[in-house]
XYZ file of C-alpha atoms in Angstrom:
336
model
C 73.097 87.491 -208.867
C 69.977 86.096 -206.990
C 70.372 85.310 -203.269
C 70.150 82.000 -201.492
C 66.289 82.380 -201.697
C 64.837 84.225 -204.697
C 61.203 84.687 -205.787
C 59.893 86.747 -208.652
C 56.177 87.398 -209.264
C 54.738 84.435 -207.271
C 51.131 84.010 -207.679
C 48.922 81.392 -205.974
C 45.160 81.231 -206.125
C 42.573 78.942 -204.556
C 39.320 79.526 -206.445
C 38.634 83.203 -206.163
C 40.951 83.560 -203.307
C 44.357 85.145 -204.348
C 46.778 83.898 -201.512
C 49.905 85.288 -203.341
C 49.622 88.146 -205.704
C 52.977 88.677 -207.369
C 55.357 88.232 -204.335
C 59.047 89.118 -205.004
C 61.807 88.034 -202.524
C 65.547 88.143 -202.495
C 67.426 86.766 -199.483
C 71.323 87.031 -199.595
C 73.227 83.949 -198.387
C 73.932 83.874 -194.596
C 71.211 86.356 -193.753
C 67.695 86.182 -192.156
C 64.601 87.604 -193.859
C 61.682 88.136 -191.643
C 58.400 87.698 -193.530
C 56.023 89.718 -191.357
C 52.292 89.937 -191.673
C 48.958 89.345 -190.044
C 47.194 86.010 -190.110
C 45.932 85.194 -193.630
C 48.517 87.500 -195.313
C 50.002 84.736 -197.341
C 53.161 84.033 -195.382
C 52.552 80.266 -195.048
C 51.568 79.978 -198.655
C 54.800 81.629 -199.686
C 56.743 79.231 -197.611
C 54.887 76.233 -199.103
C 55.598 77.331 -202.612
C 59.342 77.961 -201.899
C 59.770 74.525 -200.301
C 57.933 72.613 -203.180
C 54.812 71.754 -200.948
C 52.666 73.886 -203.363
C 53.188 74.657 -206.989
C 52.591 78.398 -207.730
C 50.296 79.306 -210.627
C 52.979 81.618 -212.031
C 56.323 83.233 -211.197
C 59.772 82.088 -210.562
C 61.477 80.743 -207.524
C 65.134 79.586 -206.932
C 66.324 78.175 -203.546
C 70.004 77.389 -202.841
C 70.688 77.858 -206.552
C 68.068 75.286 -207.691
C 64.965 76.155 -209.742
C 62.021 75.116 -207.401
C 59.753 74.368 -210.334
C 62.100 72.489 -212.467
C 63.977 70.478 -209.842
C 61.798 70.206 -206.718
C 63.561 66.986 -205.424
C 66.989 68.754 -205.518
C 65.507 71.661 -203.521
C 64.177 69.355 -200.879
C 67.641 67.930 -200.399
C 69.005 71.470 -199.694
C 66.346 72.889 -197.270
C 65.044 72.473 -193.777
C 61.506 73.242 -192.896
C 59.733 73.910 -189.598
C 56.085 74.360 -190.348
C 53.479 76.332 -188.446
C 52.395 73.267 -186.492
C 54.672 70.639 -184.849
C 54.955 67.563 -187.085
C 56.196 64.812 -184.853
C 55.281 61.172 -184.382
C 53.510 61.110 -181.029
C 54.224 57.406 -180.474
C 57.862 57.588 -180.870
C 60.210 59.072 -178.234
C 62.031 62.348 -178.922
C 65.208 60.473 -179.524
C 63.530 58.101 -182.051
C 61.820 60.945 -183.865
C 65.199 62.519 -184.540
C 66.880 59.327 -185.486
C 64.017 58.548 -187.845
C 64.506 61.846 -189.647
C 68.202 61.182 -189.964
C 67.587 57.711 -191.541
C 65.009 59.208 -193.963
C 67.810 61.598 -195.124
C 69.849 58.397 -195.663
C 72.265 59.057 -192.682
C 74.011 55.958 -191.328
C 72.582 54.601 -188.166
C 75.440 55.579 -185.973
C 75.512 59.063 -187.412
C 71.766 59.581 -186.932
C 72.063 58.589 -183.244
C 74.904 60.936 -182.692
C 73.104 63.813 -184.317
C 69.988 63.095 -182.262
C 72.050 63.331 -179.032
C 73.505 66.760 -180.102
C 70.061 68.183 -180.941
C 68.438 66.900 -177.894
C 71.039 68.715 -175.872
C 70.960 71.864 -177.965
C 67.071 72.105 -177.591
C 67.162 71.231 -173.808
C 65.287 67.959 -174.340
C 67.819 65.446 -172.985
C 65.912 64.688 -169.903
C 62.752 63.892 -172.014
C 64.600 62.175 -174.805
C 63.099 58.676 -174.114
C 59.574 59.687 -173.381
C 56.958 59.463 -176.135
C 56.299 62.744 -177.840
C 52.540 62.496 -176.907
C 53.620 63.199 -173.293
C 55.460 66.403 -174.330
C 54.036 69.856 -173.635
C 53.180 72.102 -176.594
C 56.492 73.963 -176.233
C 58.503 70.761 -176.126
C 56.858 69.424 -179.239
C 57.811 72.699 -180.995
C 61.349 72.412 -179.876
C 61.464 68.772 -181.120
C 60.033 69.768 -184.523
C 62.619 72.471 -184.870
C 65.362 70.042 -184.084
C 64.036 67.626 -186.621
C 64.288 70.390 -189.205
C 68.013 70.809 -188.419
C 69.127 67.079 -188.470
C 71.076 67.523 -191.678
C 72.284 71.025 -191.087
C 70.669 72.418 -194.355
C 72.143 75.541 -196.012
C 68.731 77.121 -196.342
C 66.041 76.996 -193.551
C 62.418 78.008 -193.516
C 60.781 78.595 -190.207
C 56.954 79.321 -190.196
C 56.157 81.155 -186.953
C 58.593 78.993 -184.934
C 57.897 80.503 -181.600
C 54.248 79.938 -181.503
C 53.298 78.300 -178.179
C 56.760 78.866 -176.592
C 57.173 80.638 -173.233
C 59.539 83.495 -172.937
C 62.482 81.357 -171.820
C 62.134 78.778 -174.639
C 61.701 81.679 -177.131
C 64.901 83.249 -176.015
C 66.607 79.889 -176.394
C 65.316 79.431 -179.901
C 66.494 82.846 -180.834
C 69.995 81.756 -179.656
C 69.894 78.694 -181.789
C 68.789 80.687 -184.904
C 71.617 83.177 -184.414
C 74.182 80.376 -184.113
C 72.808 78.839 -187.439
C 73.053 82.126 -189.319
C 76.517 82.840 -187.981
C 77.514 79.521 -189.401
C 76.362 80.544 -192.798
C 72.719 79.213 -192.886
C 70.188 81.432 -194.785
C 66.849 81.755 -193.040
C 63.416 82.742 -194.139
C 61.428 83.381 -190.965
C 57.668 84.085 -190.906
C 56.370 85.787 -187.788
C 53.641 88.093 -186.490
C 55.962 89.600 -183.877
C 57.925 92.745 -184.904
C 60.006 92.060 -181.696
C 61.099 88.660 -183.026
C 61.965 90.145 -186.438
C 63.857 92.970 -184.732
C 65.969 90.511 -182.880
C 66.709 88.067 -185.688
C 66.138 89.558 -189.152
C 68.591 91.533 -191.276
C 65.716 92.628 -193.496
C 61.944 92.448 -193.269
C 59.181 92.150 -195.974
C 55.707 93.070 -194.757
C 53.020 91.223 -196.579
C 49.237 91.788 -196.564
C 46.538 90.197 -198.710
C 49.222 88.327 -200.725
C 51.309 91.322 -201.625
C 54.570 92.761 -200.400
C 53.614 96.135 -199.037
C 56.878 97.323 -197.350
C 60.603 96.249 -197.116
C 63.355 97.376 -194.888
C 64.970 96.898 -191.529
C 62.894 96.847 -188.298
C 64.045 100.378 -187.519
C 63.108 101.576 -190.946
C 59.645 100.173 -190.623
C 59.186 101.604 -187.207
C 60.275 105.005 -188.383
C 57.568 104.906 -191.113
C 54.877 104.829 -188.258
C 56.286 107.973 -186.683
C 59.326 106.640 -184.711
C 59.297 106.870 -180.961
C 56.422 108.018 -178.699
C 56.265 109.523 -175.219
C 53.354 108.277 -173.123
C 52.410 110.017 -170.019
C 49.705 109.153 -167.456
C 48.745 112.218 -165.368
C 47.766 111.683 -161.725
C 45.164 114.427 -161.630
C 42.666 114.866 -164.477
C 42.595 118.699 -164.137
C 46.370 118.670 -165.116
C 45.807 116.957 -168.502
C 45.352 120.193 -170.426
C 48.585 121.628 -169.005
C 50.387 118.366 -169.640
C 49.148 118.268 -173.277
C 50.647 121.773 -173.768
C 54.041 120.573 -172.445
C 54.147 117.563 -174.701
C 53.095 119.683 -177.732
C 56.300 121.634 -177.062
C 58.375 118.470 -177.453
C 56.344 116.543 -180.032
C 56.761 116.031 -183.747
C 53.110 115.493 -184.381
C 49.604 115.612 -182.865
C 49.226 114.793 -179.193
C 46.681 112.047 -178.526
C 44.595 112.420 -175.224
C 42.670 109.584 -173.611
C 40.418 111.098 -171.027
C 39.269 107.890 -169.334
C 42.764 106.677 -168.690
C 44.347 110.200 -168.299
C 47.064 109.123 -170.829
C 48.690 111.410 -173.380
C 50.767 110.330 -176.205
C 52.943 112.274 -178.725
C 55.500 111.224 -181.390
C 58.953 112.437 -180.694
C 62.622 112.164 -181.722
C 65.450 112.370 -179.326
C 65.227 109.287 -177.349
C 65.922 109.008 -173.602
C 67.525 112.423 -173.423
C 64.331 114.007 -174.595
C 62.253 111.911 -172.142
C 64.423 113.312 -169.229
C 63.710 116.828 -170.444
C 59.898 116.024 -170.637
C 59.976 114.733 -166.959
C 61.813 117.941 -165.774
C 59.320 120.148 -167.522
C 56.337 118.305 -166.038
C 57.870 118.572 -162.608
C 58.534 122.213 -162.982
C 54.913 122.769 -163.795
C 53.862 120.882 -160.692
C 52.275 118.027 -162.690
C 52.290 114.735 -160.842
C 52.401 111.726 -163.121
C 51.524 108.035 -162.399
C 53.612 106.713 -165.326
C 55.753 107.938 -168.201
C 57.762 106.095 -170.859
C 59.308 106.053 -174.232
C 57.929 103.381 -176.487
C 58.527 102.255 -180.068
C 55.802 101.327 -182.474
C 54.142 97.915 -182.064
C 53.116 95.445 -184.805
C 49.617 97.013 -184.697
C 51.190 100.513 -185.164
C 53.094 99.248 -188.207
C 50.127 97.666 -189.877
C 47.834 100.590 -189.149
C 50.309 102.881 -190.764
C 51.007 100.603 -193.750
C 47.608 99.174 -194.430
C 45.000 101.264 -192.647
C 44.071 98.302 -190.422
C 45.632 96.465 -187.452
C 46.784 92.790 -187.643
C 43.754 90.565 -187.678
C 43.250 88.079 -184.794
C 42.095 85.012 -186.588
C 43.487 81.643 -187.596
C 45.319 81.739 -190.893
C 43.454 79.801 -193.403
C 44.990 76.546 -194.592
C 45.406 76.258 -198.460
C 42.714 73.723 -198.458
C 40.264 75.927 -196.590
C 41.018 78.815 -198.977
C 40.349 76.523 -201.901
C 37.045 75.433 -200.421
C 36.173 79.120 -199.794
C 37.095 80.039 -203.325
C 34.881 77.299 -204.807
C 31.911 78.381 -202.637
C 32.356 81.976 -203.742
C 32.235 80.869 -207.371
C 29.103 78.907 -206.808
C 27.469 81.885 -205.199
C 28.445 84.245 -207.941
C 27.071 81.776 -210.517
C 23.680 81.669 -208.901
């Protein structure tokens, strides 16, 4: 039986640009799926198709038990969406924004006011509740937008890079809100570029690149595919690097990487903190002074380099309209 969010063979093109190229997803009820990928991978396009904002060229999608293509209005009544950019009315106060959303969902005026008070408190916006949204910082607008998506406590939520623009404190607060939602039975599809965020929140992760799902699994499983843990050592004296490299080779499970200019050596390992202590003892026994040593897990770039042969691209994700224009231009060029 399909999960709360189910997609099979989703395809979406804009001219010659294929934003989605046969995407399959299955998110069990009450869980979080992290849709992980670089900018331009197709994450936002997938969210827009699943939330009825875009119609896929082909494929099947079912959200909260409702066919997205056949009954889009029914889907909209069952989902909440926080898009990539905060969508708030700058000339209304935070309180008025939330009350307006409640009324649009046909809540009674009193119920909408009470829900607005709850959400303002939950997202730490009570002190700014009666200020116009145009006076809010970027992080505050983001929190207000997320609060608006939760006005009716939908059974299925879509969050498209929800922590973009948030400082570490606000990011942690949002993670707490998301965990509360899921513990209450909400199903969540979360798009992000941050493996750390997916690690904290997602039960499962789908990695997408160029419109295709290229890997699935938990955060730990994906990290393991890049070689697991690594010991990094910065040697104090350059002349000790060769000896240190020999020590690391004895503990490593792969090739030792040497960066001469930074005096840093890196080797993939298994064994965790216990092995790190052994490495330190061995280096000390050889009289090798170190400036820094640590055990680190793969980063997002490590994962993408392993899975796709390139790191995550640092560029703005194209909007669907921009991709459409790009596709039409490409067609014209090829016709010349």
